CSV table of C-alpha atoms in Angstrom, one decimal:
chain,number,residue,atom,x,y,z
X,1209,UNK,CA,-2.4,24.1,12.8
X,1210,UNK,CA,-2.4,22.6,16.1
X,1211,UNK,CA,-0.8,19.3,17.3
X,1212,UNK,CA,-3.9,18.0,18.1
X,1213,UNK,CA,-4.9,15.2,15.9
X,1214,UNK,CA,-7.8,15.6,14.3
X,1215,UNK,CA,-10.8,13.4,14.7
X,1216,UNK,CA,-11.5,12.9,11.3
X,1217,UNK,CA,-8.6,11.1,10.8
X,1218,UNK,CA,-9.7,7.9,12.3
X,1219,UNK,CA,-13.7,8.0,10.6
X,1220,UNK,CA,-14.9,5.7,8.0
X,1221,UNK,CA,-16.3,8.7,5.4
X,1222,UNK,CA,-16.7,12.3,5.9
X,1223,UNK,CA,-19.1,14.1,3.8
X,1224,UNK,CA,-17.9,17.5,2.6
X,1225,UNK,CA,-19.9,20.7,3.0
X,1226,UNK,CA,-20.2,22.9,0.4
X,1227,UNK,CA,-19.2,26.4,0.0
X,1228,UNK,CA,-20.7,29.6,-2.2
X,1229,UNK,CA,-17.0,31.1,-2.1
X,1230,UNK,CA,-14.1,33.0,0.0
X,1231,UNK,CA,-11.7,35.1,-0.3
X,1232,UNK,CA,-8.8,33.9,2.2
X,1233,UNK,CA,-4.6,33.4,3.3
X,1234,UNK,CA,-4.0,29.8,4.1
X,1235,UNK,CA,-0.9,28.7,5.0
X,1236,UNK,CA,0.5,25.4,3.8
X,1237,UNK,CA,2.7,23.4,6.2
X,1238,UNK,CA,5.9,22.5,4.7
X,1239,UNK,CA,7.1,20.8,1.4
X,1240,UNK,CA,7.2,16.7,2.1
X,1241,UNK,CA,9.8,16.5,-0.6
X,1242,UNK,CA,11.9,19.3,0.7
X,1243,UNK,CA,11.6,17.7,4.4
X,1244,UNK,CA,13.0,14.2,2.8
X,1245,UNK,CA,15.8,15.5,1.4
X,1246,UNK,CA,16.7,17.8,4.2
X,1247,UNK,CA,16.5,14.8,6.7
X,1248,UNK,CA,18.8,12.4,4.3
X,1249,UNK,CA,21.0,15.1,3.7
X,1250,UNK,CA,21.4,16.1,7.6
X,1251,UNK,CA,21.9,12.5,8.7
X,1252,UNK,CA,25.2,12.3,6.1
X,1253,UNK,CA,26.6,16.0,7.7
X,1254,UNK,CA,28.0,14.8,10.9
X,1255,UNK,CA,26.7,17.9,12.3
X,1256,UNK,CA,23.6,19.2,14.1
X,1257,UNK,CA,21.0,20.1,11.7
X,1258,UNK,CA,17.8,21.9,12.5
X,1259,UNK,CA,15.3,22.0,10.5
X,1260,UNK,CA,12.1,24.6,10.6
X,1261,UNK,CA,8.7,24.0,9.1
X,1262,UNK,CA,9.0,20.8,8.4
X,1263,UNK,CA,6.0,18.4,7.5
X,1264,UNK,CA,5.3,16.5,10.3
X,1265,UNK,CA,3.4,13.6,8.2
X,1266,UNK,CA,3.4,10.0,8.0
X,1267,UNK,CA,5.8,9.6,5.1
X,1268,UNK,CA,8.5,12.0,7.3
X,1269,UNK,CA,7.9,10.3,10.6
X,1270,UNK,CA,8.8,6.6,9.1
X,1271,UNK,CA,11.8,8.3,7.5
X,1272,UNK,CA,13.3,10.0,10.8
X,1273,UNK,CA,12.5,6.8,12.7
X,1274,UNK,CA,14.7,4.9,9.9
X,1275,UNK,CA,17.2,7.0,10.0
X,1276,UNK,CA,17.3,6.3,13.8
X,1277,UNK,CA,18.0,2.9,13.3
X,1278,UNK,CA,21.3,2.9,11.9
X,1279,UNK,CA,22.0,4.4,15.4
X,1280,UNK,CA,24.8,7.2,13.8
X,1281,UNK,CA,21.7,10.2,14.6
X,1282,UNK,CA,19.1,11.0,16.7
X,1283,UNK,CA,15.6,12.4,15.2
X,1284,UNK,CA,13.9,14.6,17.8
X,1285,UNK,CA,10.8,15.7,16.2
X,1286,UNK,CA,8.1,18.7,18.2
X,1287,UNK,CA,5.3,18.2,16.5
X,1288,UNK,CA,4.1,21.9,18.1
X,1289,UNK,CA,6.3,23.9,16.2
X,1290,UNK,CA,7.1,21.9,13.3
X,1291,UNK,CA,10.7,21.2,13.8
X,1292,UNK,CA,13.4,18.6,13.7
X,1293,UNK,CA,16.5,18.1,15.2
X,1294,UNK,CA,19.1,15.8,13.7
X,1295,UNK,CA,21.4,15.1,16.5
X,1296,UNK,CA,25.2,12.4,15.5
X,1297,UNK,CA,25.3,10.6,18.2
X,1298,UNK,CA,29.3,9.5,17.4
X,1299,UNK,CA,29.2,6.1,16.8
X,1300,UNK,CA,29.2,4.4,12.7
X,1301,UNK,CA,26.3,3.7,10.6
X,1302,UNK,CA,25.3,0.1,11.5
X,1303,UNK,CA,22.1,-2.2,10.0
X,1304,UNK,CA,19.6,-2.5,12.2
X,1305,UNK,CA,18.5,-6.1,13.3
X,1306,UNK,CA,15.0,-5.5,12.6
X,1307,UNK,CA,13.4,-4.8,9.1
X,1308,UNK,CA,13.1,-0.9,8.3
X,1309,UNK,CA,9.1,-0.7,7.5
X,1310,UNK,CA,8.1,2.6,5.8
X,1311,UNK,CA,4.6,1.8,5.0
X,1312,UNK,CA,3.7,4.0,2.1
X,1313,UNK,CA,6.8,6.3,2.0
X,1314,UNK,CA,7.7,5.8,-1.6
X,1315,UNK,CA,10.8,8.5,-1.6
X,1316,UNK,CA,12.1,7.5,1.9
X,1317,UNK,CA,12.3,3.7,0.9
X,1318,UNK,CA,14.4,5.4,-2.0
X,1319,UNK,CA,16.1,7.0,0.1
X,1320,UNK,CA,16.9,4.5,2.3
X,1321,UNK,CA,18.1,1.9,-0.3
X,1322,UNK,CA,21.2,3.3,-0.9
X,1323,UNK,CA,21.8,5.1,2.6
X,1324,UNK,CA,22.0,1.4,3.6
X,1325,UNK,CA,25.1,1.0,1.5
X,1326,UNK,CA,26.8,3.3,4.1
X,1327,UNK,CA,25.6,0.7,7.1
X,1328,UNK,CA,28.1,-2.2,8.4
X,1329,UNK,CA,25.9,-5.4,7.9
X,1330,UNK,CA,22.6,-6.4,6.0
X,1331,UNK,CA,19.6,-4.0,6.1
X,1332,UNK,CA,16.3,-5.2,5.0
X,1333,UNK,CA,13.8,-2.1,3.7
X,1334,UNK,CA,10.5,-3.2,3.2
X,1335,UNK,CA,6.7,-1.4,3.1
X,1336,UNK,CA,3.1,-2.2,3.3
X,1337,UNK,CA,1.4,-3.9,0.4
X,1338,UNK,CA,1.5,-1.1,-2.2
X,1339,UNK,CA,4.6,-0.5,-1.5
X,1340,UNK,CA,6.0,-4.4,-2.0
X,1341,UNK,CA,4.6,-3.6,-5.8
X,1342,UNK,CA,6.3,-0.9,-6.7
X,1343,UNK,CA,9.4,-1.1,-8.9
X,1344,UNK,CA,12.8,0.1,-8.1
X,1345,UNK,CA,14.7,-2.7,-9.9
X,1346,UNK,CA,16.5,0.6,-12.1
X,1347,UNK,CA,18.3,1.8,-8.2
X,1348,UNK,CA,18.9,-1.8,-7.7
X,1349,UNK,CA,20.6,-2.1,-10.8
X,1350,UNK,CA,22.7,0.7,-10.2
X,1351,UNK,CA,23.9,0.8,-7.0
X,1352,UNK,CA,26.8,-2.5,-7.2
X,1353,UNK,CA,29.0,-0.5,-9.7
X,1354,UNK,CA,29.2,2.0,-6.7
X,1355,UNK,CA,30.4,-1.3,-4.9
X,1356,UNK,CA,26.8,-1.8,-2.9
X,1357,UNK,CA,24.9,-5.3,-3.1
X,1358,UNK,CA,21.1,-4.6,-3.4
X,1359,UNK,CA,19.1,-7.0,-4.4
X,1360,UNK,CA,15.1,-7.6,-4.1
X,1361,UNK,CA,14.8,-10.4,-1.8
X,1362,UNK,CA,11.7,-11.7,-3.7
X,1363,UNK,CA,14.0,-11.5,-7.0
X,1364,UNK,CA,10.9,-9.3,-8.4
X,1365,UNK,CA,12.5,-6.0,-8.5
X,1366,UNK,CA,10.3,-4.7,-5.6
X,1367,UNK,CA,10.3,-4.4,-2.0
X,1368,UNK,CA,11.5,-5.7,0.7
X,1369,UNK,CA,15.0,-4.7,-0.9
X,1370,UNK,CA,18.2,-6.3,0.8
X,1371,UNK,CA,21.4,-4.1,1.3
X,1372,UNK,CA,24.6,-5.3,1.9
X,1373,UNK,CA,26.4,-2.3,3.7
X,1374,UNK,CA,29.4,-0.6,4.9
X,1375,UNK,CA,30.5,-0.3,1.2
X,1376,UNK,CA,29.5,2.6,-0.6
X,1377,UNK,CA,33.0,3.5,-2.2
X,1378,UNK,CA,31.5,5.7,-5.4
X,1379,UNK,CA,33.0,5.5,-8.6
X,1380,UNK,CA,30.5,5.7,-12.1
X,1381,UNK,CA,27.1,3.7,-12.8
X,1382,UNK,CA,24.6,4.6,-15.3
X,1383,UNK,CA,20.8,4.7,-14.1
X,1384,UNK,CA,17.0,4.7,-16.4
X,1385,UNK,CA,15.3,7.9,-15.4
X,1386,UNK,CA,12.2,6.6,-16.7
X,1387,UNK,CA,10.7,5.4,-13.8
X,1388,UNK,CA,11.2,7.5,-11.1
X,1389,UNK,CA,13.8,10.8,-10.4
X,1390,UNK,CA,14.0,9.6,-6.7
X,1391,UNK,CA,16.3,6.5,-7.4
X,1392,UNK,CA,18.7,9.9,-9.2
X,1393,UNK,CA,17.9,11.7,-6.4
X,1394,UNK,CA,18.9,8.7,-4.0
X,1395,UNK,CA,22.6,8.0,-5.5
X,1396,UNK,CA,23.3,11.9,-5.8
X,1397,UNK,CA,22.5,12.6,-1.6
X,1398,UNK,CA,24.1,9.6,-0.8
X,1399,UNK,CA,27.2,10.2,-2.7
X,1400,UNK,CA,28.1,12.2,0.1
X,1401,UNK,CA,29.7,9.1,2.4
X,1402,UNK,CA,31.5,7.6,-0.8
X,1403,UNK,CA,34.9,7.4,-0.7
X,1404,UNK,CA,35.7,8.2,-3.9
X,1405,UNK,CA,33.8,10.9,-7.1
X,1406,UNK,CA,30.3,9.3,-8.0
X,1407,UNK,CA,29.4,10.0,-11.4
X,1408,UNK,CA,25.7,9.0,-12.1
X,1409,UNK,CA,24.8,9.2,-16.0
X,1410,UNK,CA,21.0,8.8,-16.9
X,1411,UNK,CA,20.9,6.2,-19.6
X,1412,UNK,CA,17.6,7.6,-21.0
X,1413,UNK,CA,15.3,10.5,-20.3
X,1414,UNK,CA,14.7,11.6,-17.1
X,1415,UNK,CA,10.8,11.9,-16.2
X,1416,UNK,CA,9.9,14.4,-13.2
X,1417,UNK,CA,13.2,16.5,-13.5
X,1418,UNK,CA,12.1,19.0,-11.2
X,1419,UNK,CA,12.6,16.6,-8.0
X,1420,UNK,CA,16.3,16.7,-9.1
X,1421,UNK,CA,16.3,19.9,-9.0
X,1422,UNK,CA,15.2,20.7,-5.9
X,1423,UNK,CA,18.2,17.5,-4.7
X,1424,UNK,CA,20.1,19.4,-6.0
X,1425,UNK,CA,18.9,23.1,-4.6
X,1426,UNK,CA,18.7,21.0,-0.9
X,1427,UNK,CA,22.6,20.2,-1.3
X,1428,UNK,CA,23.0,23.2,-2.1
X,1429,UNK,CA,21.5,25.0,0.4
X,1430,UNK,CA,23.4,23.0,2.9
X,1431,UNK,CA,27.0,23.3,1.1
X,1432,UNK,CA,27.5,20.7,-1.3
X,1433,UNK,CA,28.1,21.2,-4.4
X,1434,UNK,CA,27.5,18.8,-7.1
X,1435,UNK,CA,28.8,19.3,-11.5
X,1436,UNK,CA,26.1,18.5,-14.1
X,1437,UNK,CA,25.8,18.1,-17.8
X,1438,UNK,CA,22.4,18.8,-18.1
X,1439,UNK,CA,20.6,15.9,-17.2
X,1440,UNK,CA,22.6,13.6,-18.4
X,1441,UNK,CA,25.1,13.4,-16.0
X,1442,UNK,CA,25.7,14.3,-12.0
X,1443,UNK,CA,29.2,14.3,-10.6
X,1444,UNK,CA,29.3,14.5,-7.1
X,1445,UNK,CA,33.0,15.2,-5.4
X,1446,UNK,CA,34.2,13.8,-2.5
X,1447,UNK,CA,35.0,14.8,0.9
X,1448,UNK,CA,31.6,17.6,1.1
X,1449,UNK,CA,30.5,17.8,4.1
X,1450,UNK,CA,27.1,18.9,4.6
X,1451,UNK,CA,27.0,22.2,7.1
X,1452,UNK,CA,24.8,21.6,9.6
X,1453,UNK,CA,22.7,24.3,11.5
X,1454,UNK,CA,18.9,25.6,10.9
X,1455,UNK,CA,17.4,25.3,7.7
X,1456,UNK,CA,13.7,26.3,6.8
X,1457,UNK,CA,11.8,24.3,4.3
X,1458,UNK,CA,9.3,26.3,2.4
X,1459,UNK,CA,5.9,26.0,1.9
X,1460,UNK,CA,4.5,22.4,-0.2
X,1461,UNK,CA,3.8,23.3,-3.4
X,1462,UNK,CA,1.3,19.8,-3.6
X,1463,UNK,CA,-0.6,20.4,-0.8
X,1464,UNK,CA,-1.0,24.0,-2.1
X,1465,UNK,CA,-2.5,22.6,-5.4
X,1466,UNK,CA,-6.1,21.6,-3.2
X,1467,UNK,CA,-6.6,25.6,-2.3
X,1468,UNK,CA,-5.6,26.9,-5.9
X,1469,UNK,CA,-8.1,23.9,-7.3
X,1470,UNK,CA,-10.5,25.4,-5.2
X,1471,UNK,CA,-10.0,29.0,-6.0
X,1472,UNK,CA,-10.5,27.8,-9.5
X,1473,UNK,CA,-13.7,26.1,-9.1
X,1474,UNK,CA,-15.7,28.3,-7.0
X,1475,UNK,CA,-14.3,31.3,-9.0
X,1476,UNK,CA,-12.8,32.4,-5.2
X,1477,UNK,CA,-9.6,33.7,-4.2
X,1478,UNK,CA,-6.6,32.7,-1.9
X,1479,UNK,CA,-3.1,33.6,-1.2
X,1480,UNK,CA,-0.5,31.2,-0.4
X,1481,UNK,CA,2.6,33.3,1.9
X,1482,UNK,CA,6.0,31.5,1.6
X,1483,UNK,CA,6.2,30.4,-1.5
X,1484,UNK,CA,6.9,32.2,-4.9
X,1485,UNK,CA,8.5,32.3,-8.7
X,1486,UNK,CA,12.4,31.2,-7.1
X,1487,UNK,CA,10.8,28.1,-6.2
X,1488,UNK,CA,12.5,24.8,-7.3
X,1489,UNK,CA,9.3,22.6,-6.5
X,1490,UNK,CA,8.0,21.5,-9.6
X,1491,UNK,CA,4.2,21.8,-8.8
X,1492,UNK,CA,4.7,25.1,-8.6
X,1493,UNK,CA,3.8,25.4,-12.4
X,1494,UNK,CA,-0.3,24.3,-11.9
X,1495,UNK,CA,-0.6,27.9,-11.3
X,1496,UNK,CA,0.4,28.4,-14.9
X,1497,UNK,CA,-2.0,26.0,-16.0
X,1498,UNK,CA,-4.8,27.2,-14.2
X,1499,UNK,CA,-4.7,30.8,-15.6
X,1500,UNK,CA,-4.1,28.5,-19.0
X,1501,UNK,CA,-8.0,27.7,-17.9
X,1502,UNK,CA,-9.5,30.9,-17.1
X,1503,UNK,CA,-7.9,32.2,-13.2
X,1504,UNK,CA,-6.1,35.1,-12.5
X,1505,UNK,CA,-2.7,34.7,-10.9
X,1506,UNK,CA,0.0,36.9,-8.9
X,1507,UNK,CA,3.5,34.8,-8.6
X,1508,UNK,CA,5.1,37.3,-6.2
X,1509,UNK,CA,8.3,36.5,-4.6
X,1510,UNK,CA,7.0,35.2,-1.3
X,1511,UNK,CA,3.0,34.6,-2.3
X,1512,UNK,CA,1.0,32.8,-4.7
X,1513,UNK,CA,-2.4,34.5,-5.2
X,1514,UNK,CA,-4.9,32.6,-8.0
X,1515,UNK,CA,-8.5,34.0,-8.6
X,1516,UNK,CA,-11.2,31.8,-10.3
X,1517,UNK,CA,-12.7,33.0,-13.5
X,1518,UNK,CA,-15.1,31.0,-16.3
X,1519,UNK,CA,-13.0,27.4,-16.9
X,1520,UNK,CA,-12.1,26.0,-20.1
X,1521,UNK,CA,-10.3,23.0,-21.0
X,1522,UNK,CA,-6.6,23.0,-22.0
X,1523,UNK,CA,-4.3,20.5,-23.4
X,1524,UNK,CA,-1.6,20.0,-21.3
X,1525,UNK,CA,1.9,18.1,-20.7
X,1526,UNK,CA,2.0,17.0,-16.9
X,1527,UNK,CA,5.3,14.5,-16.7
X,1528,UNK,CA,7.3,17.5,-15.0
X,1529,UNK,CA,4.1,18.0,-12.4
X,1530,UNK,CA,3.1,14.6,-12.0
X,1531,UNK,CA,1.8,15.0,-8.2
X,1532,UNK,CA,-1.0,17.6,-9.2
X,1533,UNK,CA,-2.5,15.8,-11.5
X,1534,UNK,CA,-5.3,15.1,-9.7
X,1535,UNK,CA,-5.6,18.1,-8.3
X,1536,UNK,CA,-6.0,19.5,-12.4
X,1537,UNK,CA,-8.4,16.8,-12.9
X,1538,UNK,CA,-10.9,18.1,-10.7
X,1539,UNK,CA,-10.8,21.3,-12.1
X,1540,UNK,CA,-11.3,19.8,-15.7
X,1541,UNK,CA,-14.0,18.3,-14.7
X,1542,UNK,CA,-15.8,21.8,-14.1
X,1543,UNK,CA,-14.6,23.2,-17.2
X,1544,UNK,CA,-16.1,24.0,-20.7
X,1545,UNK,CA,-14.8,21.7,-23.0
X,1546,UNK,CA,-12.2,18.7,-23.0
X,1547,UNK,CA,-9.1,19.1,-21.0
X,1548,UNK,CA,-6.4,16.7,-22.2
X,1549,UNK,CA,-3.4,15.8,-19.6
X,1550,UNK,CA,-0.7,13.5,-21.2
X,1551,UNK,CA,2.7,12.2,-20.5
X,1552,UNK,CA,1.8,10.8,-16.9
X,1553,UNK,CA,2.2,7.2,-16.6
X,1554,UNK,CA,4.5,7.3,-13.8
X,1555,UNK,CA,1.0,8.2,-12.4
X,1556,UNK,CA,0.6,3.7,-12.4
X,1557,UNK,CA,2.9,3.3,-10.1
X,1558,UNK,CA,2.6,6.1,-7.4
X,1559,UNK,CA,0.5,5.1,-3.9
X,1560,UNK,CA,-2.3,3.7,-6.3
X,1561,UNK,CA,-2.6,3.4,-10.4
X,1562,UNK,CA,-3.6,7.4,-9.9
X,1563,UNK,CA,-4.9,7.3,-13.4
X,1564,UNK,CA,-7.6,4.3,-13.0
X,1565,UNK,CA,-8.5,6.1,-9.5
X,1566,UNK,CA,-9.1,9.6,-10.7
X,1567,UNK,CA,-10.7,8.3,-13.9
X,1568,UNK,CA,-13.0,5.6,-12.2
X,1569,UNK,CA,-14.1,8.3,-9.4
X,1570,UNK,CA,-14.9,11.1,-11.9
X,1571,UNK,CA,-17.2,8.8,-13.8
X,1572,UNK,CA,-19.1,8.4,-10.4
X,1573,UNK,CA,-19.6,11.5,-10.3
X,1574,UNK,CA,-21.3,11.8,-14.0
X,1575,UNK,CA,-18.0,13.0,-15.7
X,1576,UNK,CA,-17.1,11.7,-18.8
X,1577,UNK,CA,-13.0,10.5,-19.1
X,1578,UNK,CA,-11.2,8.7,-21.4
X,1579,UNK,CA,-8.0,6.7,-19.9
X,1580,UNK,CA,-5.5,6.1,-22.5
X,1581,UNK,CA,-2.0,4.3,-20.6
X,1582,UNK,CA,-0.2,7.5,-20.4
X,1583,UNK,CA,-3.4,10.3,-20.6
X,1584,UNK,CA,-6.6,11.2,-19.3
X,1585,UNK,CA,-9.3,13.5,-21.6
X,1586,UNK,CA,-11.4,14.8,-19.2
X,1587,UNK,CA,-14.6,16.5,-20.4
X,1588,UNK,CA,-16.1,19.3,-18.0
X,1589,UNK,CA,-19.6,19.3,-16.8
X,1590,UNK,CA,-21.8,19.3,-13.8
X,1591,UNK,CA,-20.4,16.6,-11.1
X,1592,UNK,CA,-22.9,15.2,-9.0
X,1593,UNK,CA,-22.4,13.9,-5.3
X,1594,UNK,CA,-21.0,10.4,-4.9
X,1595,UNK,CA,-18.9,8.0,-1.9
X,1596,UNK,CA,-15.3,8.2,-3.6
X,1597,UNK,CA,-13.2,5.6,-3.0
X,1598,UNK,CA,-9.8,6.9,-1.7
X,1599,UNK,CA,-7.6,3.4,-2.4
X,1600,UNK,CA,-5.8,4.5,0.6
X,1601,UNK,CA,-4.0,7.1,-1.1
X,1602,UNK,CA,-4.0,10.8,0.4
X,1603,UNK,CA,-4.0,12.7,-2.9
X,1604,UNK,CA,-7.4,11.1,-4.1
X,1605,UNK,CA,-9.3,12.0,-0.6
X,1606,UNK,CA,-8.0,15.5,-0.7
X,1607,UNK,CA,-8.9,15.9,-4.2
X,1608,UNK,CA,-12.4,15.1,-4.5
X,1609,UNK,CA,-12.9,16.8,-1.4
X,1610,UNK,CA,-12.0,19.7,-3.2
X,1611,UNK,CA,-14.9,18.6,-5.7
X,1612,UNK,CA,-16.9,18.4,-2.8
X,1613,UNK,CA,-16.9,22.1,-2.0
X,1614,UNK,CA,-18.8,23.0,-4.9
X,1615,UNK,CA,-20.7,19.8,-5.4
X,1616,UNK,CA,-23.6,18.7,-2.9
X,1617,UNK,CA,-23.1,14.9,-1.5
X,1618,UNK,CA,-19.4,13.9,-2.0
X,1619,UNK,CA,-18.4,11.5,1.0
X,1620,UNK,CA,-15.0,10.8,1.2
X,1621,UNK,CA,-13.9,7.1,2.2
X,1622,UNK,CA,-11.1,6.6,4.5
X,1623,UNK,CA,-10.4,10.5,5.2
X,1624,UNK,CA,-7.5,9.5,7.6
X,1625,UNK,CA,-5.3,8.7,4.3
X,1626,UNK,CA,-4.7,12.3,4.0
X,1627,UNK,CA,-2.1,11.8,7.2
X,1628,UNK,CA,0.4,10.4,4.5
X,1629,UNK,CA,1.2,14.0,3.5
X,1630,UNK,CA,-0.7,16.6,5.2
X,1631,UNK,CA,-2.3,15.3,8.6
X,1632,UNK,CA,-3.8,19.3,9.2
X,1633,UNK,CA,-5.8,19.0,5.8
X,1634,UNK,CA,-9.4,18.9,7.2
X,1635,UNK,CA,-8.7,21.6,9.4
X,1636,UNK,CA,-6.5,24.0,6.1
X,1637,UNK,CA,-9.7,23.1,4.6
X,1638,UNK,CA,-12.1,24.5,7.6
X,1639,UNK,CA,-10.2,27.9,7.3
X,1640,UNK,CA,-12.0,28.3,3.9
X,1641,UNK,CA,-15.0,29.0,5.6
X,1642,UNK,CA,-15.7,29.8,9.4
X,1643,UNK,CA,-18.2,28.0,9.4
X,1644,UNK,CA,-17.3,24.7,7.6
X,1645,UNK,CA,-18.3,21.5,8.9
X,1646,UNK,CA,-17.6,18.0,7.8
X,1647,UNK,CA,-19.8,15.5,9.3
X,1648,UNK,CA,-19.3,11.6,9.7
């Protein structure tokens, strides 16, 4: 895609064209989750990292320009071939004497948390008004046993967090995985500085294992090697040092869910190059679930191909998946039958309550759901058009815009949102047809 921002970006709706059908390669930019941990993990190596096919996206941006501020790395980002450059500058992690903002960037602000323990001095982490709701009291709770002082400075268990730094000597803490796998992923990368073996045990189940996974394929991939028992427990050993040098992040596996959803619906096909079955990322697994509903699908080592066929509903766990979601929902809601998606109520407290969002826009659109607290039961039928309300949250715009390929009159508000995660979505999305328009 090129560097050019698009247009779109910055209007108030944009109303989706429809399409008959295609048969097409699109190419994904690269996984914002893999990015994330790549950029933490290269800012702990002490050495040069490069990294190739990154995703150049809101949530990365705010994270390199954090990172930046402990002034121990440089974050040279070329937004025209997708690649950054982590450059030590020599001198120690120190907090920064203006607050870290992060907007939106639920995973960096995770991140960032306990990379402040490494920082000489007191660190305030904060993010826009979704983001000062959102819980991470179970990180908060964990991190003094590894000697570092985090504390919400509202005493609410939310954001703006307050680190005490400089002390991040390791040792054991226990953690609730119920929440969120970030705040696991979080201690495990930033064991890395401690001074002595973390151990992190999960004191209860762990939802969205495979973001732990991939943690733990990132270290991995860049030399560090970290002992499990299952996921129960993480042991990460001192003195690993991250190599540095080029690393290539693969295709993302969430942004790829809009094209399959589409495939699906319009009972079209697409190929998806760079990403296949040795895949870590955890969304990787809709593909399942959409041949569960009727498609075709080729998992090849280094391609993804689906091909739409009649829909029906399915029942369906998501926690492992929870990030494509949506994405299933608008499929459901062209299916025969009653598609019933359960386990997701970490779905409350992502950018919006995801649930609510997807529910209350698919009834808009003449579908009938049923929200339960940790479940949606969508029933498939024949959407009409409708203005969708986005709630400034880039999965709900590019999903019903997926809806809006098949169905006439679907104007999404706020299209910008999409930036978040994948800034080159309205133009992906042009490549389905050549020629697709999307007028204000």
């Amino acid at each position: 895609m090129s560097a050019t921002p698009d247009p779109r970006l910055k209007a108030e709706t944009l109303t989706i064209r429809t399409l008959t059908g295609f048969d097409e390669t699109v190419r994904v930019l690269g996984s914002k989750s893999y990015t994330n941990r790549y950029l933490a993990i290269a800012s702990l190596s002490g050495q040069e990292t490069v990294i190739d096919n990154a995703l150049l996206s809101d949530d990365t941006v705010y994270f390199s320009r954090a990172i930046e501020t402990f002034g121990h790395v440089t974050c040279d980002i070329d937004h025209a071939t997708a690649r950054i450059r982590v450059t030590p500058t020599g001198r120690p992690m120190r907090a920064p004497s203006e607050d870290i903002f992060v907007g939106g960037a639920g995973t960096p602000l995770r991140f960032l948390i306990s990379m402040a323990g490494h920082a000489d001095g007191t660190t305030i982490i904060t993010g826009n008004a979704r983001m000062q709701e959102r819980p991470m009291g179970d990180l908060l709770k964990a991190l003094p046993a590894l000697g570092v002082d985090a504390t919400a400075v509202r005493g609410n268990g939310s954001p703006p967090v307050r680190v005490v730094g400089g002390s991040f000597k390791g040792g054991a803490t226990s953690i609730s995985g119920a929440v969120s796998s970030q705040f696991t992923s979080s201690l495990i990368i930033n064991a890395l500085r401690a001074q002595t073996d973390t151990e992190i045990t999960i004191s209860d189940d762990l939802v969205s294992k495979p973001y732990v996974e991939m943690t733990l394929a990132a270290l991995a991939e860049m030399g560090v090697s970290v002992d499990r028992d299952g996921y129960r427990r993480f042991t990460v050993p001192c003195g690993q040092q991250a190599r540095g040098g080029q690393v290539t992040v693969e295709p993302d596996a969430s942004g790829m869910s809009y094209f399959l959803a589409a495939a699906a619906i319009l009972q079209s096909r697409v190929v998806i190059p760079g990403i296949g079955a040795g895949s870590h990322q955890g969304d990787v697994h809709l593909v399942q679930a959409l041949e569960r509903m009727g498609c075709r699908t080729e998992v090849g080592d280094d391609s993804i191909t689906v091909t739409g066929g009649p829909l029906r509903g399915i029942d369906i766990d998501m926690e492992a998946m929870p990030d494509v979601v949506p994405s299933l929902a608008i499929v459901a809601a062209y299916a025969e039958g009653t598609t019933r998606i359960t386990n997701i109520a970490s779905l409350r407290v992502k950018e919006c309550d995801r649930i609510a969002a997807v529910t209350t826009e698919l009834r808009k659109m003449g579908i009938d759901v049923e929200e339960h607290a940790d479940a949606m039961y969508i029933t498939g039928g024949t959407p009409h058009g409708a203005v969708i309300d986005t709630y400034d949250d880039h999965r709900i715009a590019m999903t019903f815009a997926i809806g809006g390929l098949r169905t006439e009159g679907v104007v999404i508000k706020d299209p910008g949102c999409v930036a978040k995660s994948f800034p080159a979505f309205w133009q992906t999305l042009d490549t389905l047809h050549p020629d697709l328009e999307s007028t204000k």
